[in-house]
Tab-separated table of C-alpha atoms in Angstrom:
chain	number	residue	atom	x	y	z
A	27	GLU	CA	13.109	39.734	-34.323
A	28	PRO	CA	11.853	39.254	-30.783
A	29	ALA	CA	13.664	41.322	-28.258
A	30	ALA	CA	16.414	39.646	-26.310
A	31	PRO	CA	15.435	39.042	-22.712
A	32	SER	CA	17.125	41.332	-20.234
A	33	PRO	CA	20.167	39.828	-18.519
A	34	SER	CA	18.807	40.686	-15.085
A	35	ALA	CA	15.288	39.178	-15.791
A	36	PRO	CA	14.864	35.893	-14.003
A	37	VAL	CA	14.301	32.807	-16.091
A	38	ALA	CA	11.412	30.636	-15.204
A	39	PHE	CA	12.505	26.937	-15.355
A	40	TYR	CA	9.080	25.469	-14.469
A	41	ALA	CA	5.465	26.481	-15.327
A	42	PRO	CA	3.461	27.743	-12.439
A	43	HIS	CA	0.910	25.297	-11.018
A	44	GLN	CA	-2.579	25.744	-12.479
A	45	LYS	CA	-5.271	24.800	-9.877
A	46	ILE	CA	-7.607	22.086	-11.215
A	47	TYR	CA	-11.348	22.399	-10.593
A	48	PRO	CA	-12.757	18.879	-11.425
A	49	LYS	CA	-16.474	18.900	-12.368
A	50	ALA	CA	-18.844	16.420	-10.778
A	51	ALA	CA	-19.375	13.515	-13.041
A	52	ARG	CA	-22.215	11.172	-13.225
A	53	GLY	CA	-22.199	7.633	-14.610
A	54	ARG	CA	-21.324	4.005	-13.816
A	55	PHE	CA	-17.522	4.639	-13.232
A	56	ARG	CA	-18.450	7.572	-10.943
A	57	ARG	CA	-20.701	5.081	-9.041
A	58	ILE	CA	-18.003	2.675	-8.799
A	59	LYS	CA	-15.508	5.160	-7.453
A	60	SER	CA	-17.896	6.358	-4.948
A	61	ALA	CA	-18.873	2.916	-3.689
A	62	LEU	CA	-15.142	1.980	-3.345
A	63	MET	CA	-14.418	5.317	-1.638
A	64	VAL	CA	-17.148	4.578	1.006
A	65	GLY	CA	-16.251	0.991	1.387
A	66	LEU	CA	-12.433	1.629	1.657
A	67	LEU	CA	-12.853	4.448	4.147
A	68	ALA	CA	-15.268	2.440	6.232
A	69	LEU	CA	-12.835	-0.527	6.305
A	70	PHE	CA	-9.885	1.692	7.323
A	71	MET	CA	-11.914	3.322	9.972
A	72	LEU	CA	-13.624	0.157	11.488
A	73	LEU	CA	-10.926	-2.553	11.304
A	74	PRO	CA	-9.308	-1.524	14.549
A	75	TRP	CA	-12.609	-1.814	16.394
A	76	LEU	CA	-13.110	-5.469	15.359
A	77	ARG	CA	-12.529	-7.922	18.377
A	78	TRP	CA	-10.934	-11.289	18.337
A	79	ASP	CA	-10.803	-13.493	21.541
A	80	ARG	CA	-7.310	-14.846	22.023
A	81	GLY	CA	-7.689	-15.857	25.673
A	82	ALA	CA	-6.724	-14.432	29.020
A	83	GLY	CA	-3.914	-11.928	29.117
A	84	LEU	CA	-3.801	-11.282	25.347
A	85	PRO	CA	-5.128	-8.385	23.395
A	86	ASN	CA	-8.578	-8.937	21.768
A	87	GLN	CA	-8.118	-6.517	18.902
A	88	ALA	CA	-8.443	-8.335	15.626
A	89	ILE	CA	-5.665	-6.454	13.828
A	90	LEU	CA	-2.885	-4.974	16.087
A	91	PHE	CA	0.679	-4.086	15.627
A	92	ASP	CA	1.714	-4.275	19.295
A	93	LEU	CA	5.051	-2.652	19.355
A	94	ASP	CA	5.495	-2.908	23.018
A	95	SER	CA	5.363	-6.738	23.004
A	96	GLN	CA	6.780	-6.930	19.455
A	97	ARG	CA	3.929	-9.023	17.987
A	98	PHE	CA	1.560	-8.497	15.022
A	99	TYR	CA	-1.876	-9.945	15.527
A	100	LEU	CA	-3.920	-10.684	12.401
A	101	PHE	CA	-7.234	-12.420	13.564
A	102	ALA	CA	-5.978	-15.893	14.424
A	103	LEU	CA	-2.424	-15.365	13.116
A	104	GLU	CA	0.339	-14.190	15.639
A	105	LEU	CA	3.610	-13.059	14.069
A	106	TRP	CA	6.876	-12.483	15.959
A	107	PRO	CA	9.833	-10.574	14.836
A	108	GLN	CA	11.293	-13.789	13.510
A	109	HIS	CA	8.443	-13.923	11.024
A	110	ILE	CA	9.835	-10.983	9.019
A	111	TYR	CA	9.716	-13.216	6.013
A	112	TYR	CA	5.900	-12.944	5.994
A	113	LEU	CA	6.325	-9.195	5.456
A	114	THR	CA	8.580	-9.823	2.594
A	115	GLY	CA	6.128	-12.243	1.109
A	116	ALA	CA	3.319	-9.607	1.528
A	117	MET	CA	5.392	-6.961	-0.250
A	118	ILE	CA	6.232	-9.250	-3.104
A	119	LEU	CA	2.467	-10.181	-3.517
A	120	ALA	CA	1.486	-6.432	-3.417
A	121	ALA	CA	4.142	-5.465	-5.957
A	122	VAL	CA	3.447	-8.340	-8.400
A	123	GLY	CA	-0.349	-7.800	-7.854
A	124	LEU	CA	0.111	-4.129	-8.872
A	125	PHE	CA	2.201	-5.355	-11.913
A	126	LEU	CA	-0.693	-7.602	-12.864
A	127	ALA	CA	-3.290	-5.028	-12.460
A	128	THR	CA	-1.341	-2.632	-14.573
A	129	ALA	CA	-0.762	-5.072	-17.417
A	130	LEU	CA	-4.500	-5.827	-17.444
A	131	ALA	CA	-6.045	-2.353	-17.029
A	132	GLY	CA	-3.375	0.337	-16.863
A	133	ARG	CA	-3.413	2.606	-13.711
A	134	VAL	CA	-6.799	1.195	-12.466
A	135	TRP	CA	-5.304	0.878	-8.902
A	136	CYS	CA	-4.457	4.595	-9.008
A	137	GLY	CA	-7.903	5.568	-10.198
A	138	TYR	CA	-10.002	3.543	-7.835
A	139	THR	CA	-8.148	2.211	-4.717
A	140	CYS	CA	-4.934	4.119	-4.062
A	141	PRO	CA	-5.318	5.939	-0.667
A	142	GLN	CA	-4.232	9.261	-2.298
A	143	THR	CA	-7.316	8.936	-4.737
A	144	VAL	CA	-9.756	7.874	-1.980
A	145	TRP	CA	-9.006	10.642	0.313
A	146	THR	CA	-8.707	13.164	-2.406
A	147	ASP	CA	-12.244	12.091	-3.704
A	148	LEU	CA	-13.647	12.551	-0.235
A	149	TYR	CA	-12.038	16.120	0.083
A	150	VAL	CA	-13.444	17.044	-3.324
A	151	LYS	CA	-16.881	15.851	-2.308
A	152	VAL	CA	-16.794	18.097	0.774
A	153	GLU	CA	-15.537	20.992	-1.350
A	154	GLU	CA	-18.476	20.509	-3.839
A	155	TRP	CA	-21.027	20.286	-0.942
A	156	ILE	CA	-19.719	23.502	0.649
A	157	GLU	CA	-18.613	25.627	-2.417
A	158	GLY	CA	-20.613	24.150	-5.265
A	159	ASP	CA	-19.628	22.532	-8.498
A	160	ARG	CA	-16.799	23.448	-10.821
A	161	GLY	CA	-18.181	26.762	-12.027
A	162	ALA	CA	-19.271	28.014	-8.492
A	163	ARG	CA	-15.707	27.347	-7.182
A	164	ILE	CA	-13.981	29.118	-9.907
A	165	ARG	CA	-16.321	32.139	-9.404
A	166	LEU	CA	-15.718	31.937	-5.623
A	167	ASP	CA	-11.992	31.845	-5.920
A	168	LYS	CA	-11.978	34.789	-8.533
A	169	GLY	CA	-14.594	36.710	-6.633
A	170	PRO	CA	-14.272	39.141	-3.709
A	171	ARG	CA	-12.976	38.060	-0.302
A	172	ASP	CA	-16.215	38.870	1.405
A	173	ALA	CA	-17.897	37.348	4.277
A	174	GLY	CA	-19.512	34.564	2.150
A	175	TRP	CA	-16.087	33.718	0.848
A	176	LEU	CA	-14.677	33.551	4.368
A	177	ALA	CA	-17.562	31.430	5.688
A	178	LYS	CA	-17.369	28.867	2.985
A	179	LYS	CA	-13.607	28.529	3.094
A	180	THR	CA	-13.727	28.303	6.913
A	181	ALA	CA	-16.294	25.611	6.820
A	182	LYS	CA	-14.601	23.667	4.192
A	183	HIS	CA	-11.119	23.630	5.917
A	184	ALA	CA	-12.849	22.730	9.290
A	185	VAL	CA	-14.480	19.675	7.660
A	186	TRP	CA	-11.066	18.796	6.044
A	187	LEU	CA	-9.272	19.161	9.329
A	188	LEU	CA	-11.913	16.852	11.001
A	189	ILE	CA	-11.517	14.200	8.460
A	190	ALA	CA	-7.700	14.521	8.725
A	191	LEU	CA	-7.790	14.182	12.398
A	192	ALA	CA	-10.106	11.073	12.256
A	193	THR	CA	-7.626	9.600	9.859
A	194	GLY	CA	-4.773	10.232	12.082
A	195	ALA	CA	-6.432	8.703	14.989
A	196	SER	CA	-7.603	5.642	13.139
A	197	ALA	CA	-4.014	5.162	11.755
A	198	LEU	CA	-2.894	5.060	15.521
A	199	PHE	CA	-5.568	2.562	16.486
A	200	TYR	CA	-3.760	-0.120	14.565
A	201	PHE	CA	-0.893	0.214	16.991
A	202	VAL	CA	-2.737	0.547	20.356
A	203	ASP	CA	-6.029	-0.834	21.751
A	204	ALA	CA	-8.547	1.359	20.141
A	205	PRO	CA	-11.273	1.568	22.988
A	206	GLY	CA	-8.565	2.103	25.646
A	207	TYR	CA	-6.838	4.935	23.655
A	208	VAL	CA	-10.113	6.779	23.000
A	209	ALA	CA	-10.691	6.767	26.831
A	210	ASP	CA	-7.136	8.288	27.142
A	211	LEU	CA	-8.069	10.878	24.550
A	212	LEU	CA	-11.315	11.729	26.512
A	213	ARG	CA	-9.276	12.079	29.644
A	214	PHE	CA	-6.732	14.381	27.633
A	215	GLN	CA	-3.950	11.889	28.514
A	216	PRO	CA	-2.872	10.704	24.893
A	217	GLY	CA	0.923	10.697	25.545
A	218	PRO	CA	3.561	12.561	23.588
A	219	VAL	CA	4.508	9.878	21.077
A	220	ALA	CA	0.828	9.051	20.287
A	221	THR	CA	-0.052	12.793	19.953
A	222	GLY	CA	2.885	13.316	17.623
A	223	TRP	CA	1.849	10.431	15.374
A	224	ILE	CA	-1.708	11.745	15.223
A	225	LEU	CA	-0.523	15.234	14.303
A	226	PHE	CA	1.790	13.876	11.687
A	227	MET	CA	-0.855	11.824	9.968
A	228	THR	CA	-3.396	14.711	10.320
A	229	ALA	CA	-0.909	17.185	8.552
A	230	CYS	CA	-0.123	14.663	5.891
A	231	THR	CA	-3.786	13.832	5.037
A	232	TYR	CA	-4.694	17.573	5.135
A	233	ALA	CA	-1.776	18.612	2.830
A	234	MET	CA	-1.957	15.721	0.314
A	235	ALA	CA	-5.667	15.453	-0.148
A	236	GLY	CA	-6.539	19.026	0.333
A	237	PHE	CA	-3.715	20.898	-1.599
A	238	MET	CA	-1.358	18.462	-3.458
A	239	ARG	CA	-4.030	16.187	-4.764
A	240	GLU	CA	-2.992	15.496	-8.523
A	241	GLN	CA	0.478	16.765	-7.832
A	242	MET	CA	1.101	13.639	-5.666
A	243	CYS	CA	0.099	11.350	-8.682
A	244	VAL	CA	2.053	13.358	-11.267
A	245	TYR	CA	5.272	14.422	-9.576
A	246	VAL	CA	5.587	12.506	-6.292
A	247	CYS	CA	4.410	9.004	-7.058
A	248	PRO	CA	6.975	6.901	-9.076
A	249	TRP	CA	4.270	4.700	-10.637
A	250	PRO	CA	3.611	6.876	-13.684
A	251	ARG	CA	7.185	6.319	-14.681
A	252	ILE	CA	7.078	2.586	-14.029
A	253	GLN	CA	3.801	1.703	-15.850
A	254	ALA	CA	5.221	2.419	-19.226
A	255	ALA	CA	7.320	-0.708	-18.871
A	256	LEU	CA	4.328	-2.753	-17.844
A	257	LEU	CA	1.930	-1.912	-20.447
A	258	ASP	CA	1.600	-3.573	-23.781
A	259	ASP	CA	-0.631	-3.412	-26.622
A	260	GLU	CA	-3.250	-5.634	-25.032
A	261	SER	CA	-3.517	-3.623	-21.810
A	262	LEU	CA	-6.818	-1.861	-21.395
A	263	THR	CA	-6.469	1.925	-20.896
A	264	VAL	CA	-8.740	4.852	-21.210
A	265	THR	CA	-8.643	5.749	-24.822
A	266	TYR	CA	-10.210	8.240	-27.302
A	267	GLN	CA	-11.467	6.614	-30.495
A	268	ASP	CA	-9.748	9.249	-32.787
A	269	TRP	CA	-10.862	7.431	-35.966
A	270	ARG	CA	-14.474	8.078	-34.903
A	271	GLY	CA	-14.163	11.425	-33.058
A	272	ASP	CA	-11.877	13.588	-35.359
A	273	GLY	CA	-12.186	16.218	-36.758
A	274	ARG	CA	-13.406	17.875	-33.796
A	275	ALA	CA	-15.788	20.911	-34.037
A	276	PRO	CA	-18.761	22.338	-32.102
A	277	LEU	CA	-22.161	21.025	-33.170
A	278	ARG	CA	-23.909	23.875	-34.864
A	279	LYS	CA	-27.610	24.459	-34.366
A	280	GLU	CA	-29.784	22.583	-36.944
A	281	GLN	CA	-26.758	20.781	-38.295
A	282	SER	CA	-27.559	17.131	-39.239
A	283	TRP	CA	-25.054	14.429	-38.646
A	284	ALA	CA	-25.112	13.675	-42.436
A	285	GLU	CA	-24.003	17.340	-43.103
A	286	ARG	CA	-21.454	17.060	-40.394
A	287	SER	CA	-20.107	13.849	-41.904
A	288	ALA	CA	-20.026	15.330	-45.365
A	289	GLU	CA	-17.802	18.061	-43.938
A	290	GLY	CA	-15.259	15.585	-42.711
A	291	LEU	CA	-16.246	16.181	-38.972
A	292	GLY	CA	-16.383	13.443	-36.312
A	293	ASP	CA	-18.550	12.768	-33.472
A	294	CYS	CA	-16.498	14.767	-30.934
A	295	ILE	CA	-18.133	18.250	-30.610
A	296	ASP	CA	-15.162	19.683	-28.606
A	297	CYS	CA	-17.266	20.403	-25.559
A	298	LYS	CA	-14.276	19.532	-23.195
A	299	ALA	CA	-16.511	17.891	-20.859
A	300	CYS	CA	-13.809	15.022	-20.719
A	301	VAL	CA	-11.254	17.540	-19.608
A	302	GLN	CA	-13.493	19.344	-17.027
A	303	VAL	CA	-14.080	16.117	-14.974
A	304	CYS	CA	-10.469	14.837	-15.228
A	305	PRO	CA	-8.945	14.925	-11.609
A	306	THR	CA	-5.516	15.538	-13.148
A	307	GLY	CA	-6.632	18.042	-15.689
A	308	ILE	CA	-5.550	16.327	-18.867
A	309	ASP	CA	-7.248	16.053	-22.261
A	310	ILE	CA	-7.544	12.386	-22.950
A	311	ARG	CA	-8.047	13.018	-26.695
A	312	ASP	CA	-4.340	13.827	-26.962
A	313	GLY	CA	-3.662	10.150	-26.313
A	314	LEU	CA	-2.420	7.931	-23.388
A	315	GLN	CA	-0.486	10.179	-20.961
A	316	MET	CA	1.582	9.697	-17.832
A	317	ASP	CA	-0.873	11.841	-15.822
A	318	CYS	CA	-3.850	9.561	-16.663
A	319	ILE	CA	-4.839	7.501	-13.580
A	320	SER	CA	-7.532	5.420	-15.464
A	321	CYS	CA	-10.452	6.537	-13.400
A	322	GLY	CA	-12.898	6.571	-16.238
A	323	LEU	CA	-14.697	9.719	-15.227
A	324	CYS	CA	-14.018	11.116	-18.795
A	325	ILE	CA	-15.961	8.167	-20.173
A	326	ASP	CA	-18.985	9.012	-18.041
A	327	ALA	CA	-18.851	12.672	-19.079
A	328	CYS	CA	-18.493	11.824	-22.869
A	329	ASP	CA	-21.094	9.027	-22.686
A	330	ASP	CA	-23.478	11.708	-21.206
A	331	VAL	CA	-22.798	14.254	-23.992
A	332	MET	CA	-23.203	11.579	-26.624
A	333	GLY	CA	-26.514	10.603	-25.255
A	334	ARG	CA	-27.822	14.104	-25.214
A	335	ILE	CA	-26.776	14.716	-28.805
A	336	GLY	CA	-28.074	11.359	-30.178
A	337	ARG	CA	-24.878	9.606	-30.808
A	338	PRO	CA	-23.775	6.270	-29.457
A	339	GLY	CA	-21.525	6.050	-26.386
A	340	GLY	CA	-18.002	4.670	-26.287
A	341	LEU	CA	-16.275	7.590	-28.039
A	342	ILE	CA	-13.982	7.496	-24.889
A	343	ARG	CA	-13.651	3.988	-23.408
A	344	TYR	CA	-11.592	1.381	-21.871
A	345	ASP	CA	-9.700	-0.253	-24.946
A	346	THR	CA	-6.466	-1.714	-25.975
A	347	GLN	CA	-3.939	-0.311	-28.530
A	348	SER	CA	-4.217	-3.343	-30.722
A	349	ALA	CA	-8.047	-3.010	-30.786
A	350	GLN	CA	-7.810	0.667	-31.583
A	351	GLU	CA	-5.562	-0.043	-34.644
A	352	ALA	CA	-7.898	-2.761	-35.785
A	353	LYS	CA	-10.994	-0.625	-35.502
A	354	ALA	CA	-9.156	2.265	-37.274
A	355	VAL	CA	-8.674	-0.080	-40.327
A	356	ALA	CA	-11.657	-2.432	-40.434
A	357	ARG	CA	-14.091	-0.659	-38.052
A	358	LYS	CA	-14.682	-3.871	-36.411
A	359	PRO	CA	-14.106	-4.707	-32.558
A	360	ALA	CA	-11.128	-6.718	-31.579
A	361	PRO	CA	-11.268	-9.373	-28.913
A	362	TYR	CA	-9.419	-8.611	-25.582
A	363	ARG	CA	-6.659	-10.996	-24.881
A	364	LEU	CA	-6.649	-11.478	-21.079
A	365	VAL	CA	-4.315	-14.508	-21.101
A	366	ARG	CA	-0.855	-13.555	-22.498
A	367	PRO	CA	2.745	-14.270	-21.320
A	368	ARG	CA	3.086	-11.462	-18.908
A	369	THR	CA	-0.139	-12.026	-17.114
A	370	ILE	CA	0.646	-15.694	-16.916
A	371	ILE	CA	3.964	-14.988	-15.365
A	372	TYR	CA	2.610	-12.454	-12.718
A	373	SER	CA	-0.131	-14.944	-11.864
A	374	LEU	CA	2.242	-17.854	-11.328
A	375	VAL	CA	4.746	-15.619	-9.171
A	376	MET	CA	1.733	-14.674	-7.004
A	377	LEU	CA	0.422	-18.136	-6.808
A	378	VAL	CA	3.781	-19.496	-5.760
A	379	VAL	CA	4.539	-16.708	-3.239
A	380	GLY	CA	0.954	-17.010	-1.780
A	381	GLY	CA	1.271	-20.839	-1.593
A	382	MET	CA	4.558	-20.634	0.219
A	383	MET	CA	3.171	-18.167	2.767
A	384	THR	CA	0.048	-20.375	3.279
A	385	ILE	CA	2.350	-23.342	3.973
A	386	GLY	CA	4.429	-21.392	6.302
A	387	VAL	CA	1.364	-20.383	8.211
A	388	LEU	CA	0.048	-23.864	8.369
A	389	LEU	CA	3.447	-25.377	9.461
A	390	GLU	CA	4.314	-22.313	11.607
A	391	PRO	CA	6.803	-23.645	14.433
A	392	THR	CA	6.052	-22.773	18.009
A	393	VAL	CA	9.643	-22.324	18.988
A	394	ASP	CA	12.739	-20.538	17.444
A	395	VAL	CA	16.134	-21.097	18.514
A	396	SER	CA	19.250	-19.021	17.830
A	397	VAL	CA	22.837	-19.482	18.932
A	398	LEU	CA	25.457	-16.834	19.111
A	399	ARG	CA	29.055	-17.776	19.932
A	400	ASP	CA	31.237	-15.691	22.167
A	401	ARG	CA	33.867	-13.735	20.215
A	402	ALA	CA	36.032	-12.541	23.107
A	403	PRO	CA	37.644	-14.786	23.993
A	404	LEU	CA	37.294	-17.122	21.069
A	405	TYR	CA	38.092	-20.124	23.151
A	406	VAL	CA	39.471	-20.889	26.637
A	407	THR	CA	42.085	-23.523	27.525
A	408	LEU	CA	41.329	-25.009	30.897
A	409	SER	CA	43.858	-26.228	33.464
A	410	ASP	CA	43.197	-29.840	32.517
A	411	GLY	CA	43.892	-29.199	28.721
A	412	ALA	CA	40.235	-29.072	27.777
A	413	ILE	CA	39.148	-26.363	25.190
A	414	GLN	CA	35.874	-24.502	26.019
A	415	ASN	CA	33.718	-22.396	23.872
A	416	SER	CA	30.767	-20.271	25.147
A	417	TYR	CA	27.491	-19.640	23.583
A	418	THR	CA	24.312	-17.652	24.185
A	419	VAL	CA	21.194	-19.622	23.358
A	420	LYS	CA	17.894	-17.735	22.725
A	421	ILE	CA	14.712	-19.679	22.870
A	422	SER	CA	11.684	-18.010	21.644
A	423	ASN	CA	8.626	-19.837	23.125
A	424	MET	CA	5.642	-19.054	21.039
A	425	THR	CA	3.169	-21.155	23.184
A	426	ARG	CA	1.063	-20.128	26.036
A	427	ALA	CA	2.635	-22.719	28.477
A	428	PRO	CA	6.155	-22.805	29.919
A	429	GLN	CA	8.473	-25.335	28.179
A	430	GLY	CA	11.669	-27.154	29.019
A	431	TYR	CA	14.320	-28.291	26.436
A	432	ARG	CA	17.038	-30.850	27.123
A	433	LEU	CA	20.196	-29.691	25.418
A	434	THR	CA	22.814	-31.962	23.773
A	435	VAL	CA	25.706	-31.285	21.445
A	436	SER	CA	27.373	-33.249	18.641
A	437	GLY	CA	30.598	-32.236	16.685
A	438	PRO	CA	33.859	-32.516	18.591
A	439	SER	CA	34.750	-35.894	19.836
A	440	GLY	CA	33.667	-36.158	23.425
A	441	ALA	CA	32.273	-32.780	23.727
A	442	THR	CA	29.963	-32.039	26.721
A	443	VAL	CA	27.750	-29.041	27.408
A	444	THR	CA	26.899	-27.259	30.656
A	445	ALA	CA	24.477	-24.404	31.375
A	446	ALA	CA	25.794	-21.431	33.402
A	447	GLY	CA	24.439	-22.092	36.902
A	448	GLY	CA	22.994	-25.355	35.966
A	449	ALA	CA	23.792	-28.997	36.469
A	450	ALA	CA	27.423	-30.421	36.715
A	451	ALA	CA	29.286	-31.364	33.636
A	452	GLY	CA	28.251	-34.643	32.166
A	453	ALA	CA	24.552	-34.238	32.730
A	454	ALA	CA	22.450	-32.817	29.822
A	455	PRO	CA	21.241	-29.494	30.970
A	456	VAL	CA	17.538	-28.561	30.646
A	457	LEU	CA	16.809	-25.088	29.432
A	458	GLY	CA	13.526	-23.450	30.501
A	459	ALA	CA	11.368	-20.999	28.444
A	460	GLU	CA	8.602	-19.028	29.918
A	461	PRO	CA	5.329	-18.674	27.886
A	462	ASP	CA	5.191	-16.126	25.061
A	463	THR	CA	8.786	-14.815	25.861
A	464	VAL	CA	12.305	-15.077	24.495
A	465	GLN	CA	14.464	-16.786	27.155
A	466	THR	CA	18.233	-16.328	26.994
A	467	HIS	CA	20.719	-18.910	28.338
A	468	ARG	CA	24.493	-19.119	28.578
A	469	VAL	CA	26.035	-22.471	27.878
A	470	HIS	CA	29.626	-23.776	27.733
A	471	VAL	CA	30.856	-26.663	25.471
A	472	ARG	CA	34.097	-28.394	26.322
A	473	ALA	CA	36.210	-30.702	24.171
A	474	PRO	CA	38.454	-32.897	26.469
A	475	ALA	CA	42.194	-32.695	26.257
A	476	GLY	CA	43.455	-34.747	23.456
A	477	ALA	CA	40.345	-34.467	21.396
A	478	ALA	CA	40.894	-34.298	17.604
A	479	VAL	CA	39.865	-30.669	17.276
A	480	ALA	CA	41.790	-28.003	15.523
A	481	GLY	CA	40.744	-24.613	13.959
A	482	SER	CA	37.051	-24.607	13.337
A	483	THR	CA	34.763	-27.684	13.792
A	484	PRO	CA	31.082	-27.760	12.908
A	485	LEU	CA	28.982	-27.974	16.145
A	486	THR	CA	25.277	-28.813	16.367
A	487	LEU	CA	23.075	-27.982	19.415
A	488	THR	CA	19.945	-30.085	19.680
A	489	LEU	CA	17.161	-29.020	21.975
A	490	THR	CA	14.424	-31.693	22.570
A	491	ARG	CA	11.263	-30.437	24.006
A	492	LEU	CA	10.357	-32.404	27.242
A	493	SER	CA	6.543	-32.163	26.755
A	494	ASP	CA	6.363	-33.836	23.371
A	495	GLY	CA	9.901	-34.777	22.346
A	496	VAL	CA	9.884	-32.273	19.307
A	497	VAL	CA	13.569	-31.564	18.353
A	498	HIS	CA	15.002	-28.182	17.339
A	499	GLN	CA	18.617	-27.879	16.068
A	500	ALA	CA	21.007	-24.951	15.529
A	501	GLU	CA	24.334	-25.043	13.735
A	502	THR	CA	27.398	-23.210	14.813
A	503	VAL	CA	31.152	-23.901	15.096
A	504	PHE	CA	33.607	-24.868	17.827
A	505	LEU	CA	37.002	-23.169	17.741
A	506	ALA	CA	40.338	-24.524	19.003
A	507	PRO	CA	44.002	-23.673	18.682
């Protein structure tokens, strides 16, 4: 009988974190990951420096979230706060696109293009360059804390911090004019808000890519828990061909494959190369796991070993569950079904949302009108018995020229409209709007004494642009006793 634990001994509810030392892999999937890493990092760093001529007085940065003027510039597209529905559409497209990618090829987004993966890859490359490959890094961490250890650790963290600082500055450049802000940095005049943002992004990059790494993918990111609902038997995932590889045993010297097969042994020689290259430290031979990010590095490692021992590659490969089951029985490959109900649904949703956004951009209005009725008081009874309601009209002029709008109303019988400080009652007022601004006007609508109005009556305010006769309407209500 094992001894009962002492009542005073603390009980550990969680296993301590084991640091992962991924080994450098070589192969086609490693080349794809490296190419995407370089391309995506270059895209992130260089996009704020692209120029786009929008005319005099406007920013010439191709992509700019201008918080001061409340504009989002995306090449030829200019979005105002009223265009928040474009952000909604973009988020729907991103989410459904992620669903589609997962249904087709598992966590392929996580393995190749997720920012956490891209920056972690870069940090691991720096670590390999300064400290050496897996074995050298393990020996360094377990060895004495001498001058060599200090020099390598200092150099590594210095490069990590420089990368993190460049990331923080590049993230800020999407919100400010990049060349102008670099000049401010060189003059040591960055400003407190910008400095805080850079330091925040620097700290996040340094911590998540340098230290948390796979813990972000396994514990923080919700996607591993969601992907199980999006995968099916036809989804491509990184799989170990157990029907071919089991039983596992090291390859003895001078042992022929015929002898090995007669002993009931498979192609897997239990070298653990697939485990050593895995960035999350799992053993793919145990089956599909939540921690797997479908990066394919274990495929490269296994194919390299298979080539060196004279066996065909593909012991670990991208495959579907249905194909695995078919191969285990008939030893024949099964076709991959790209088109199936869920992929069709996801594609149609993306097509519809993308089409609606495209139509919205092509038919984007150059003016937006909003009307807010006064609530205190709800209405005013004038000395002649007329009922007056007051409204605030906001005109967002999204053009580069001043505009005028003639205002008329319809609803209560005989109603007239006047603008505060404008023309006398009876004449349709003209509301002006300066270019690229939101102009606010206060207007009064009066129903004459004896008009058939009571309670709440629908009211339509119509603004006709003087330059071209384009009509814009806003619906509200007229209140009376």
